[in-house]
Amino acid sequence: MAIRILVGVKRAIDYAVKVQVKTDKTGVVTEGVKHSMNPFDEIAVEEAIRLKEKKVAQEIIAVSCGPTQCQETLRTALALGADRAIHVEINGKDYETLQPLAISKLIAAVAKKESVDLVLLGKQAIDDDCNQTGQMVAGLLSWPQALFASKVDIKDKKAEVMREIDGGSETIRVKLPAVITTDLRLNQPRFANLPSIQKAKKKPMAKMSPSDLGVDIKPHQEYLSYEEPPKRQGGGRVSSVDELISKLKEKGLV
Amino acid sequence: MWSKCVRRFSTSPLTRVRHPKLRRSPHYATLTDRDISFFERLLPDGRAITNPDDCLPYNIDWIKTCQGQSQLVLKPKTVDEIQAILRYCHEHQLAVCPQGGNTGLAGGSVPVFDEIVLSLRSLNSIGAFDENSGVLIADAGCILQTLDVHVNQFGHTMPFDLGAKGSCLIGGNVATNAGGIRVVRYGSLRSAVLGLEIVLADGTLLDCLTSLRKDNTGVDLKQAFIGSEGILGLITRVALACPTAMSGVGLGLFSCSSFEKILSTMRLARKLCGETLSAIEFLDASTYNLSLKNLQQTNKPVEPNNFYILVETMSSTYEQAKATLDKLANTALEKEFITDGTLAQDLKQYKDLWAIRERVPEALVADGYVFKYDFSLPPARMYKLVEETQKRMKPFSNVRNVTGFGHLGDQNLHLNITVQNGYSDEIKHALEPWLYEWVAKERGSISAEHGLGLHKSKYLELNKGKQSLELMKQMKNIFDPKCILNPYKVLPYKID
């Protein structure tokens, strides 16, 4: 029986943009800055489409939480091959203070509502680097999790996943329904072609709010300030070993 | 070790071997030990290079079509040093080959025989940037990309862009009136050069370094030096007008079944993208396939077809840049001008799609020895030349690919023929002068943007006629009567 997949996509500042911290330290500059789909989510979408092409999956639902602009990100997912999209609309201050736990609750609620067999997410978003959502979704649903996937094989309602770990890689087998998060080496996302970009405009996109899903998105953490990391100090050149030793002694390192 | 590597890379025989009819003029002195001591004293700290292995990279051009035998490479750091060098060379009748980033494609950047290489690389301080006028002052040895990053801080951009941006120097760019991929948007480099500081052949300084947008006072001397490829004087400093950087970009790659459809798409792009249009490039199937192979790109961006067109838009917001590109994509698909396409969804895809076009020269060099041609032609006739060249090359079994691509928006065709097993005289004579005569008949240009250098100087009269050529020679005589600057190139003349 072909499975149904829910893919989470996040609209984040484009990976090639040089991020600037606001002068009042309340956040980073997002106005007029290029935003795109989080690269790890692109990999998740690509994996979902490949599973559909292999006839392992029969339906791909893309979901994104945020303001109206998220619909653009969802349209990209549709252009790549997702069947329909769900936009959980969150605006203004609520969006600014939206945190992984709230997002996890929303995704878990959608996963239950849509009765999906697999939740595919990027391992982390390149803006906050939290690396928490996949783990928490699995926890909330009490589903097994296979994270940092670099290879995914699905057969007979089981997923065999090779994971990137510190020592190299390990392969685990989990029963579906499960949560899988993608890592860089899983696949190379495709380019969206024009006919699909056009077709995507007609694919269904449902809108809902956190209250529709019965989720309280109240933040539990307060961000106090945002600062740039300290500027890298240039190194110095020494002309001899003796000079090196005296410089190290000066700095109290030897 | 280094010398072994460099020798392996130098696959071109000496220019004087490949062009036996070209003779080193007895008019020039030969370098003596006394000369070398003078330069070593003038440029201490190893900036007067005489070691043959260290001189080698300055003697070979980027596409490996020529190799000179200079025994002395000079790297001055200041304009005073450059003046002293030229004063000395002028007095002692020593030939000089000025060199920028050595990324030129017409064999104009390296010595033909034993001319002294005067490298501008170390003359590289970035001057002031005026935020009110957008004018940048920079030394000739600054790398284009470095300058672009510098003016980006102020929200501006360099007025041109080309694939060699990480290696080419601004002095060389101006000396060759570099073209590139943004002429569609910013116009030719000539219009952006507001001032130049030049050292003449006898070492005198010509200060035309004004930073004024408007200055109608007398004959505009600097225009003569722009595009003169180093034969009239040495550019040491430039004042450039830099446009404001647009924060929104869009890029679309589309495939078409015929060149006529490419032209229809181009006209549609001009109409629908209007003021947001910033680049129009095309590639034929063989160029596209070679490029993808070189980039080792396994993801095909679009369904394969016979031709590909790249359209870029720029605007103050992403929404605007995207909107006009979307309109073009939809309309072109509806009208069946294009059969497929893709739009860059993020900046990485933007870079990847541009790389398919920008890195074509590398892909060609990887395919074999490259016979490189750069023509301006009426767009309707452009691809006819490629097809006829393909027919003409059929009897040669060692020809790998005949490729056509280029700056469609500027009516500029790059025609390249790749050959296995290295250079071939036979193929050269089958191509030249036939190609140049074909282009001259269409009243096109035998060199749209690459310049004449060494390879194309003999065809100048075909393109410009006897009278123009005479006047050019007279101008050369005014600025460099002893003929020491970049001899044997650009103008087809005999040194008596």
XYZ file of C-alpha atoms in Angstrom:
750
model
C 0.000 0.000 0.000
C 1.573 3.289 -1.075
C 2.189 5.681 1.779
C 1.205 9.301 2.314
C 3.924 11.798 3.188
C 3.810 15.140 4.967
C 6.785 17.375 4.121
C 7.539 20.465 6.189
C 9.023 23.440 4.359
C 10.314 26.595 6.005
C 10.757 29.983 4.390
C 14.151 31.230 5.565
C 16.654 33.890 4.547
C 18.458 32.591 1.459
C 21.633 30.744 2.233
C 23.728 33.009 -0.029
C 22.666 36.239 1.678
C 25.029 37.978 4.088
C 22.898 38.293 7.220
C 22.915 41.619 9.044
C 21.945 42.159 12.662
C 19.537 45.049 13.296
C 21.161 48.020 14.990
C 18.719 47.750 17.919
C 19.793 44.130 18.434
C 16.195 42.858 18.348
C 16.774 40.567 15.418
C 18.256 40.299 11.944
C 17.316 42.380 8.926
C 14.642 40.576 6.907
C 13.083 43.516 5.050
C 13.925 43.372 1.321
C 16.181 40.371 1.867
C 15.881 37.314 -0.391
C 14.081 34.427 1.275
C 13.950 30.887 -0.089
C 13.029 27.372 0.949
C 15.369 26.062 3.638
C 17.955 23.938 1.744
C 17.417 20.872 3.965
C 13.693 21.116 3.270
C 14.459 21.153 -0.471
C 16.196 17.831 0.100
C 13.133 16.568 1.999
C 10.812 17.563 -0.843
C 13.135 15.899 -3.370
C 13.166 12.673 -1.338
C 9.371 12.662 -1.091
C 9.066 13.101 -4.858
C 11.534 10.304 -5.508
C 9.478 8.026 -3.257
C 6.383 8.949 -5.271
C 8.253 8.309 -8.543
C 9.208 4.871 -7.185
C 5.497 4.374 -6.405
C 6.307 3.926 -2.734
C 4.283 7.044 -1.965
C 0.938 7.997 -3.429
C 0.471 11.507 -2.058
C 2.753 14.308 -0.890
C 1.391 17.116 1.267
C 3.583 20.177 1.874
C 3.059 22.254 5.001
C 4.502 25.592 6.090
C 3.825 27.811 9.130
C 4.076 31.577 8.804
C 2.853 34.687 7.007
C 1.365 34.952 3.502
C 4.801 34.831 1.873
C 5.056 31.177 2.906
C 2.617 30.424 0.135
C 5.406 31.165 -2.346
C 7.553 28.526 -0.672
C 4.632 26.107 -0.791
C 4.112 26.832 -4.501
C 7.759 25.914 -5.065
C 7.143 22.601 -3.285
C 4.085 22.059 -5.484
C 6.121 22.933 -8.595
C 8.689 20.337 -7.616
C 6.006 17.665 -7.331
C 3.996 17.882 -4.113
C 0.274 17.204 -4.634
C -1.255 19.710 -2.281
C -0.242 22.271 0.290
C -1.353 23.416 3.737
C -0.533 26.926 4.890
C -0.790 27.392 8.650
C -1.150 31.143 8.776
C 0.704 32.979 11.523
C 1.382 36.701 11.286
C 3.137 39.601 12.939
C 4.381 39.273 16.515
C 3.135 35.685 16.703
C 5.381 34.808 13.777
C 8.364 36.702 15.166
C 8.191 34.729 18.393
C 7.304 31.385 16.781
C 9.552 28.674 18.190
C 10.314 25.028 17.348
C 8.042 23.588 20.044
C 5.033 25.459 18.668
C 5.926 24.451 15.111
C 6.325 20.834 16.202
C 2.871 20.894 17.779
C 1.403 22.318 14.578
C 3.088 19.749 12.356
C 2.090 16.923 14.671
C -1.515 18.126 14.579
C -1.506 18.261 10.769
C 0.130 14.821 10.563
C -2.624 13.354 12.752
C -5.367 15.189 10.893
C -4.110 13.992 7.499
C -3.320 10.475 8.753
C 0.066 10.438 7.056
C 2.522 7.549 7.256
C 5.676 9.602 7.147
C 6.731 13.087 8.207
C 9.782 14.286 6.246
C 11.584 17.377 7.530
C 14.922 19.070 6.994
C 17.274 18.292 9.874
C 17.469 21.992 10.815
C 16.685 25.423 9.450
C 19.610 27.533 8.329
C 18.329 30.616 10.135
C 18.072 29.342 13.710
C 20.040 26.062 13.353
C 17.809 24.642 16.120
C 17.674 21.035 14.927
C 14.701 20.334 17.227
C 11.487 20.197 15.245
C 11.831 16.655 13.834
C 12.744 15.258 17.213
C 9.871 16.987 19.004
C 7.286 16.022 16.371
C 8.254 12.385 16.882
C 8.037 12.823 20.637
C 4.602 14.465 20.498
C 3.241 11.744 18.217
C 5.115 8.956 19.970
C 6.466 7.900 16.591
C 9.947 6.513 15.935
C 12.487 8.947 14.515
C 15.355 8.466 12.041
C 17.395 11.652 11.872
C 20.222 13.044 9.663
C 19.246 10.621 6.909
C 21.722 10.157 4.075
C 19.824 7.206 2.562
C 16.190 6.150 2.835
C 14.635 2.828 1.762
C 10.974 2.145 2.419
C 9.419 -1.303 2.103
C 6.478 -3.053 3.773
C 5.651 -0.175 6.086
C 9.228 -0.048 7.375
C 11.941 2.505 6.683
C 15.609 1.564 6.577
C 17.586 4.744 7.088
C 21.334 5.347 6.951
C 22.142 8.183 9.331
C 25.093 10.538 9.520
C 26.621 10.286 12.976
C 29.836 11.568 14.543
C 31.768 8.378 13.941
C 30.554 7.889 10.369
C 27.156 6.411 9.651
C 24.723 3.911 11.108
C 21.734 2.192 9.564
C 18.531 1.734 11.524
C 15.137 0.315 10.712
C 11.979 1.988 11.957
C 8.334 1.031 11.655
C 6.006 3.501 9.939
C 4.456 5.895 10.808
C 7.727 7.676 11.581
C 9.586 10.984 11.370
C 12.665 11.247 9.141
C 14.888 14.346 8.945
C 17.170 14.900 5.961
C 20.872 15.606 5.846
C 22.963 17.072 3.054
C 24.053 13.878 1.339
C 20.612 12.368 0.953
C 20.034 13.702 -2.559
C 20.515 16.608 -4.967
C 17.293 18.594 -5.353
C 16.025 19.012 -8.891
C 15.219 22.226 -10.755
C 11.500 23.032 -11.019
C 10.524 23.031 -14.681
C 8.200 25.603 -16.234
C 5.216 23.382 -17.035
C 5.228 22.179 -13.389
C 5.603 25.748 -12.106
C 2.479 26.621 -14.075
C 0.552 23.509 -12.968
C 1.485 24.264 -9.365
C -0.601 27.437 -9.470
C -3.705 25.275 -9.813
C -2.861 22.671 -7.155
C -4.925 22.931 -3.945
C -3.581 25.051 -1.089
C -5.573 24.941 2.131
C -5.280 27.651 4.765
C -5.717 27.092 8.465
C -4.881 28.764 11.744
C -3.269 27.368 14.886
C -6.637 27.481 16.643
C -8.145 25.330 13.842
C -5.605 22.716 14.838
C -6.181 23.276 18.546
C -2.588 24.349 19.147
C -1.389 27.062 21.511
C 1.656 28.667 19.927
C 2.537 30.825 22.921
C 6.350 31.092 23.110
C 8.103 29.638 26.128
C 11.408 31.409 25.566
C 12.227 35.056 25.254
C 15.043 36.190 22.976
C 16.944 38.911 24.782
C 19.326 40.184 22.119
C 20.966 39.377 18.813
C 24.621 40.188 18.250
C 27.191 39.516 15.605
C 29.988 37.168 16.576
C 33.210 39.031 17.510
C 35.182 40.097 14.444
C 38.063 37.822 13.614
C 41.344 39.414 14.596
C 44.074 39.109 12.027
C 46.986 36.893 12.889
C 50.546 38.094 13.003
C 53.692 36.919 11.347
C 56.827 36.003 13.275
C 60.242 35.812 11.721
C 61.883 33.185 13.928
C 61.197 30.408 16.416
C 62.590 32.583 19.229
C 60.148 35.326 18.382
C 57.344 32.773 18.360
C 58.270 31.571 21.819
C 58.517 35.088 23.247
C 55.132 36.026 21.710
C 53.511 32.925 23.193
C 55.055 33.745 26.587
C 53.760 37.317 26.280
C 50.244 36.035 25.794
C 50.645 33.729 28.764
C 50.135 30.642 26.624
C 53.371 28.917 27.614
C 58.639 20.486 -8.668
C 56.876 23.719 -9.561
C 58.783 23.870 -12.806
C 57.699 20.326 -13.680
C 54.054 21.259 -13.085
C 54.301 24.425 -15.099
C 56.014 22.660 -17.973
C 53.287 20.045 -18.049
C 50.698 22.824 -18.296
C 52.463 24.607 -21.105
C 51.065 22.616 -23.948
C 51.555 25.357 -26.534
C 54.699 25.541 -28.565
C 56.456 28.882 -28.799
C 54.644 31.567 -30.720
C 57.649 32.054 -32.948
C 57.528 28.358 -33.858
C 53.812 28.381 -34.575
C 54.028 31.632 -36.545
C 57.294 31.227 -38.471
C 56.534 34.194 -40.741
C 56.563 36.511 -37.689
C 60.076 37.791 -37.140
C 61.533 39.449 -34.078
C 62.307 42.982 -35.163
C 65.979 43.976 -35.134
C 64.684 47.436 -34.157
C 64.564 46.339 -30.498
C 67.539 45.941 -28.259
C 68.253 42.669 -26.518
C 68.301 42.584 -22.738
C 71.770 42.932 -21.261
C 73.073 42.229 -17.761
C 73.367 45.969 -17.250
C 69.659 46.359 -18.038
C 68.778 43.600 -15.600
C 70.848 45.212 -12.838
C 69.057 48.487 -13.401
C 65.659 46.850 -13.014
C 66.736 44.789 -10.022
C 67.851 47.995 -8.319
C 64.632 49.788 -9.274
C 62.396 46.938 -8.105
C 64.024 45.203 -5.138
C 62.403 42.388 -3.084
C 62.186 40.026 -6.039
C 59.946 42.194 -8.183
C 62.278 41.887 -11.171
C 61.937 38.236 -12.103
C 64.533 36.572 -14.284
C 64.274 32.894 -13.305
C 62.911 31.169 -16.453
C 60.548 28.900 -14.523
C 59.083 31.884 -12.662
C 58.729 33.800 -15.924
C 56.869 30.950 -17.627
C 53.305 31.691 -16.379
C 53.674 35.266 -17.642
C 54.714 33.940 -21.029
C 51.684 31.735 -21.697
C 48.116 32.907 -22.249
C 45.121 31.435 -20.420
C 43.836 29.339 -23.301
C 47.337 28.120 -24.179
C 47.468 29.383 -27.719
C 50.712 31.289 -27.465
C 53.941 31.268 -25.574
C 56.571 33.966 -25.599
C 60.128 33.924 -24.370
C 60.408 36.901 -22.082
C 63.398 36.708 -19.801
C 62.325 39.517 -17.521
C 59.057 40.099 -15.681
C 58.656 43.382 -13.798
C 56.108 43.972 -11.025
C 56.091 47.667 -10.134
C 54.119 48.790 -7.064
C 53.876 52.507 -7.841
C 53.255 54.771 -10.802
C 56.738 56.300 -10.270
C 58.278 52.885 -10.809
C 56.254 52.385 -13.987
C 57.408 55.757 -15.292
C 61.029 54.886 -14.534
C 60.676 51.531 -16.301
C 59.198 53.039 -19.451
C 61.693 55.908 -19.475
C 64.505 53.378 -19.440
C 62.951 51.077 -22.041
C 62.206 54.048 -24.269
C 65.790 55.255 -24.069
C 67.279 51.821 -24.679
C 64.709 50.716 -27.234
C 63.506 47.701 -25.265
C 60.114 46.248 -26.204
C 57.513 46.013 -23.431
C 54.472 43.751 -23.099
C 52.034 45.243 -20.561
C 50.118 42.544 -18.731
C 47.017 42.582 -16.549
C 45.353 39.413 -15.347
C 46.482 37.502 -18.448
C 42.930 36.326 -19.123
C 42.763 37.733 -22.654
C 41.524 35.510 -25.446
C 43.248 36.999 -28.503
C 46.870 36.378 -27.577
C 47.433 40.042 -26.721
C 48.525 39.646 -23.117
C 51.770 37.684 -23.455
C 55.056 38.419 -25.191
C 55.565 37.244 -28.755
C 59.348 37.075 -28.499
C 61.460 38.432 -25.656
C 59.555 41.613 -24.797
C 59.829 42.596 -21.142
C 56.622 41.776 -19.288
C 55.353 44.745 -17.278
C 52.823 43.224 -14.903
C 50.313 45.624 -13.334
C 49.358 43.101 -10.652
C 51.126 44.848 -7.793
C 49.715 48.298 -8.551
C 46.522 47.513 -6.679
C 45.308 50.018 -4.126
C 41.620 50.885 -4.180
C 41.053 54.625 -4.082
C 38.114 56.686 -2.958
C 34.462 55.917 -3.669
C 32.161 58.922 -3.868
C 28.724 57.881 -2.629
C 27.036 60.891 -4.172
C 28.280 60.305 -7.684
C 28.914 56.557 -7.521
C 32.433 57.091 -8.872
C 35.212 54.702 -7.908
C 38.914 55.422 -8.331
C 41.156 52.367 -8.486
C 44.640 51.333 -9.526
C 44.929 49.344 -12.744
C 46.062 46.214 -10.918
C 42.875 45.760 -8.858
C 40.982 42.534 -9.499
C 37.473 43.125 -10.842
C 35.816 40.947 -8.226
C 37.667 42.712 -5.397
C 36.367 46.044 -6.674
C 32.848 44.665 -6.954
C 32.897 43.477 -3.342
C 34.252 46.890 -2.328
C 31.509 48.934 -3.999
C 28.844 46.447 -2.863
C 29.385 47.801 0.663
C 28.039 51.123 -0.556
C 25.136 49.540 -2.401
C 26.760 49.842 -5.822
C 28.046 47.411 -8.402
C 30.747 47.390 -11.053
C 29.395 48.479 -14.463
C 30.333 45.187 -16.115
C 30.704 41.528 -15.301
C 32.489 38.636 -16.958
C 33.406 35.048 -16.220
C 37.040 35.954 -15.536
C 36.082 38.382 -12.763
C 38.154 36.599 -10.127
C 41.377 36.993 -12.116
C 41.112 39.931 -14.500
C 42.504 43.344 -13.595
C 40.620 46.582 -14.174
C 43.448 48.156 -16.197
C 43.326 45.293 -18.662
C 39.549 45.431 -18.756
C 39.667 49.085 -19.781
C 42.548 48.532 -22.208
C 40.417 45.936 -23.981
C 37.049 47.690 -23.512
C 35.804 44.471 -21.927
C 32.284 43.376 -22.761
C 30.779 40.642 -20.647
C 27.289 39.604 -19.627
C 25.714 42.893 -18.529
C 26.214 45.103 -21.582
C 22.467 44.713 -22.129
C 21.889 46.595 -18.896
C 24.888 48.858 -18.336
C 26.036 49.542 -21.885
C 29.642 49.341 -23.003
C 32.531 49.905 -20.592
C 33.480 53.016 -22.549
C 30.492 54.879 -21.183
C 31.406 54.011 -17.606
C 35.052 55.107 -17.785
C 35.072 58.723 -16.633
C 38.799 59.182 -16.351
C 42.158 57.526 -16.836
C 45.687 58.056 -15.632
C 48.130 56.890 -18.285
C 51.876 56.495 -18.506
C 53.034 57.062 -22.063
C 55.739 55.134 -23.898
C 58.461 57.608 -22.918
C 57.502 57.555 -19.262
C 55.570 60.818 -19.116
C 52.385 60.854 -17.105
C 49.131 61.781 -18.863
C 46.599 62.794 -16.242
C 43.066 62.424 -17.589
C 41.790 61.109 -14.292
C 38.712 63.279 -13.859
C 35.693 61.735 -12.088
C 33.146 63.846 -13.882
C 30.088 62.459 -15.600
C 30.113 65.415 -17.971
C 33.170 67.169 -19.296
C 32.941 68.481 -22.840
C 36.268 70.224 -23.001
C 38.332 69.601 -26.106
C 39.110 66.237 -27.667
C 38.386 63.341 -25.303
C 41.857 61.757 -25.253
C 41.065 58.912 -22.894
C 38.678 57.365 -25.420
C 41.633 56.517 -27.651
C 43.225 54.467 -24.906
C 40.085 52.505 -24.031
C 40.217 49.335 -26.102
C 43.656 50.136 -27.524
C 45.074 46.954 -25.980
C 48.192 48.591 -24.605
C 49.644 49.925 -27.827
C 49.122 53.648 -27.136
C 49.973 53.866 -23.459
C 49.853 52.099 -20.116
C 46.740 52.657 -18.001
C 47.691 53.049 -14.336
C 44.514 54.344 -12.696
C 40.820 54.448 -13.612
C 37.779 56.425 -12.530
C 34.607 54.427 -13.074
C 30.950 55.270 -12.728
C 29.370 52.437 -10.744
C 25.606 51.954 -10.952
C 23.490 51.223 -7.878
C 23.191 47.542 -7.100
C 19.769 46.039 -7.583
C 18.721 43.855 -4.684
C 16.250 41.741 -6.639
C 17.351 39.305 -9.337
C 15.571 36.690 -11.369
C 17.024 34.136 -13.759
C 15.352 31.858 -16.242
C 16.879 29.186 -18.469
C 14.699 28.150 -21.386
C 15.076 25.591 -24.148
C 14.024 26.092 -27.761
C 13.880 23.928 -30.835
C 15.311 26.441 -33.301
C 17.381 29.624 -33.450
C 14.367 31.520 -34.815
C 12.486 30.640 -31.621
C 15.492 31.880 -29.603
C 15.217 35.228 -31.397
C 11.451 35.359 -30.796
C 12.030 34.695 -27.100
C 14.637 37.454 -27.017
C 12.264 39.981 -28.577
C 9.540 38.938 -26.158
C 11.946 39.326 -23.240
C 12.791 42.870 -24.330
C 9.113 43.707 -24.488
C 7.863 42.005 -21.322
C 10.845 42.424 -19.034
C 11.403 45.994 -20.138
C 13.448 47.996 -17.694
C 14.160 44.938 -15.546
C 16.045 43.108 -18.315
C 19.713 42.738 -17.420
C 21.185 39.878 -19.477
C 20.309 37.735 -22.496
C 22.645 34.872 -23.388
C 22.278 31.860 -25.622
C 23.960 28.476 -25.991
C 23.549 25.772 -28.594
C 23.194 22.123 -27.655
C 26.878 21.217 -27.973
C 27.948 24.149 -25.778
C 25.294 23.310 -23.189
C 26.213 19.641 -23.055
C 29.941 20.347 -22.810
C 29.314 22.815 -20.017
C 27.154 20.430 -17.997
C 29.784 17.736 -18.450
C 32.537 20.062 -17.211
C 30.488 21.153 -14.195
C 29.711 17.506 -13.487
C 26.140 18.540 -13.061
C 23.954 15.483 -12.937
C 20.698 17.406 -12.490
C 19.445 18.523 -15.869
C 17.897 21.965 -15.350
C 15.650 21.654 -18.394
C 14.543 19.114 -20.989
C 17.261 18.917 -23.647
C 16.688 20.673 -26.957
C 18.702 22.350 -29.710
C 19.114 25.794 -28.179
C 19.040 27.401 -24.753
C 18.450 31.001 -23.739
C 19.264 32.561 -20.384
C 17.315 35.661 -19.361
C 18.141 37.663 -16.248
C 16.087 40.410 -14.647
C 17.102 42.906 -11.989
C 14.996 45.282 -9.980
C 14.900 47.072 -6.662
C 12.712 44.277 -5.245
C 12.648 40.529 -5.782
C 8.921 40.651 -6.425
C 9.390 42.934 -9.420
C 12.293 40.949 -10.865
C 10.250 37.755 -10.441
C 7.035 39.225 -11.865
C 8.459 40.217 -15.255
C 10.355 36.941 -15.566
C 7.237 34.930 -14.700
C 5.301 36.837 -17.343
C 7.991 36.088 -19.921
C 8.090 32.401 -18.992
C 4.323 31.955 -19.204
C 3.887 33.909 -22.427
C 6.836 32.218 -24.133
C 5.451 28.800 -23.170
C 1.961 29.730 -24.365
C 3.239 31.013 -27.695
C 5.358 27.872 -28.003
C 8.573 29.844 -28.411
C 10.087 27.656 -25.720
C 9.551 24.001 -24.984
C 10.758 23.951 -21.393
C 12.428 26.145 -18.819
C 13.298 26.629 -15.190
C 13.360 29.685 -12.954
C 15.997 29.982 -10.241
C 14.189 29.449 -6.932
C 17.035 30.591 -4.686
C 20.471 32.216 -4.954
C 22.223 28.857 -5.186
C 20.186 27.899 -8.262
C 20.885 31.401 -9.612
C 24.637 30.768 -9.315
C 24.362 27.229 -10.685
C 22.377 28.280 -13.745
C 24.729 31.189 -14.484
C 27.703 28.837 -14.129
C 26.392 26.847 -17.078
C 27.043 29.885 -19.268
C 29.931 31.584 -17.441
C 32.130 28.532 -17.244
C 31.826 27.552 -20.904
C 35.405 28.686 -21.702
C 36.781 26.190 -19.165
C 34.601 23.437 -20.585
C 35.971 24.156 -24.055
C 39.592 24.102 -22.909
C 38.892 20.751 -21.251
C 37.558 19.431 -24.557
C 40.730 20.050 -26.551
C 42.654 22.806 -28.325
C 40.273 25.720 -28.878
C 40.057 27.833 -32.007
C 38.235 30.790 -30.553
C 36.283 33.374 -32.549
C 34.251 36.317 -31.390
C 32.030 38.072 -33.916
C 29.348 40.732 -34.057
C 26.730 39.706 -36.593
C 23.147 40.534 -37.473
C 21.186 38.167 -35.193
C 19.238 36.606 -38.060
C 22.519 35.509 -39.671
C 24.341 34.547 -36.504
C 23.692 30.849 -36.345
C 24.085 30.418 -40.103
C 27.803 30.947 -39.574
C 27.926 28.147 -37.002
C 26.094 25.777 -39.328
C 28.384 26.570 -42.246
C 31.435 26.115 -40.040
C 30.107 22.728 -38.954
C 29.800 21.738 -42.617
C 33.276 23.012 -43.362
C 34.789 21.076 -40.470
C 33.144 17.766 -41.418
C 36.133 16.355 -43.350
C 38.412 16.816 -40.327
C 38.263 13.764 -38.097
C 40.109 15.449 -35.238
C 37.512 18.200 -34.805
C 35.553 17.442 -31.653
C 32.913 20.138 -31.461
C 31.829 23.258 -33.311
C 30.006 25.348 -30.732
C 28.034 28.568 -30.895
C 26.998 30.626 -27.875
C 27.230 34.189 -26.662
C 25.803 37.548 -25.758
C 22.651 37.346 -27.822
C 21.445 40.682 -26.527
C 24.539 42.402 -27.988
C 24.498 40.532 -31.328
C 27.739 38.904 -30.232
C 28.488 35.310 -31.278
C 31.250 33.228 -29.729
C 32.188 30.533 -32.212
C 34.580 27.915 -30.879
C 35.985 24.830 -32.533
C 37.582 22.213 -30.294
C 40.207 19.890 -31.706
C 41.763 16.790 -30.218
C 45.512 16.212 -30.303
C 46.329 19.899 -30.180
C 46.692 22.697 -32.686
C 46.420 21.915 -36.380
C 47.675 24.117 -39.221
C 45.283 22.392 -41.611
C 42.242 23.318 -39.552
C 43.546 26.819 -38.999
C 43.826 27.394 -42.748
C 40.394 25.914 -43.357
C 38.945 28.423 -40.885
C 41.002 31.520 -41.675
C 40.597 33.757 -43.577
C 37.278 32.165 -44.593
C 35.528 33.014 -41.294
C 36.740 36.617 -41.275
C 35.775 37.117 -44.902
C 32.300 35.715 -44.182
C 31.869 38.142 -41.296
C 33.297 41.097 -43.214
C 30.779 40.436 -46.004
C 27.955 40.746 -43.446
C 29.556 44.004 -42.234
C 29.953 42.378 -38.857
C 32.905 42.741 -36.535
C 35.802 40.307 -36.684
C 36.237 40.789 -32.948
C 33.242 41.960 -30.960
C 34.821 42.116 -27.511
C 38.007 40.026 -27.376
C 40.125 42.540 -29.249
C 42.713 41.842 -31.911
C 45.741 40.889 -29.815
C 48.154 38.773 -31.793
C 45.719 36.422 -33.479
C 43.475 38.816 -35.351
C 45.602 41.850 -36.158
C 46.219 40.764 -39.727
C 42.500 40.929 -40.522
C 41.970 44.485 -39.306
C 41.919 45.970 -42.794
C 39.161 43.530 -43.796
C 36.983 45.067 -41.149
C 37.920 48.718 -41.027
C 39.317 49.547 -44.429
C 42.537 51.124 -45.615
C 41.878 54.711 -44.632
C 40.950 53.948 -41.011
C 43.965 51.710 -40.720
C 46.235 54.508 -41.961
C 44.884 56.934 -39.387
C 45.291 54.347 -36.628
C 48.931 53.891 -37.592
C 49.427 57.646 -37.476
C 47.954 57.776 -33.984
C 50.258 54.970 -32.888
C 53.127 57.032 -34.205
C 52.064 60.070 -32.200
C 51.812 58.201 -28.908
C 54.567 55.636 -29.331
C 56.948 56.651 -32.129
C 59.580 54.153 -31.005
C 56.961 51.386 -31.072
C 57.981 49.806 -27.794
C 54.518 49.158 -26.375
C 53.044 45.729 -27.087
C 54.627 45.297 -30.509
C 53.518 42.806 -33.171
C 49.890 43.096 -32.048
C 46.622 44.906 -32.761
C 47.804 46.845 -35.822
C 49.173 44.844 -38.721
C 52.337 46.770 -39.320
C 55.903 46.146 -40.245
C 58.562 47.665 -38.045
C 61.280 49.136 -40.164
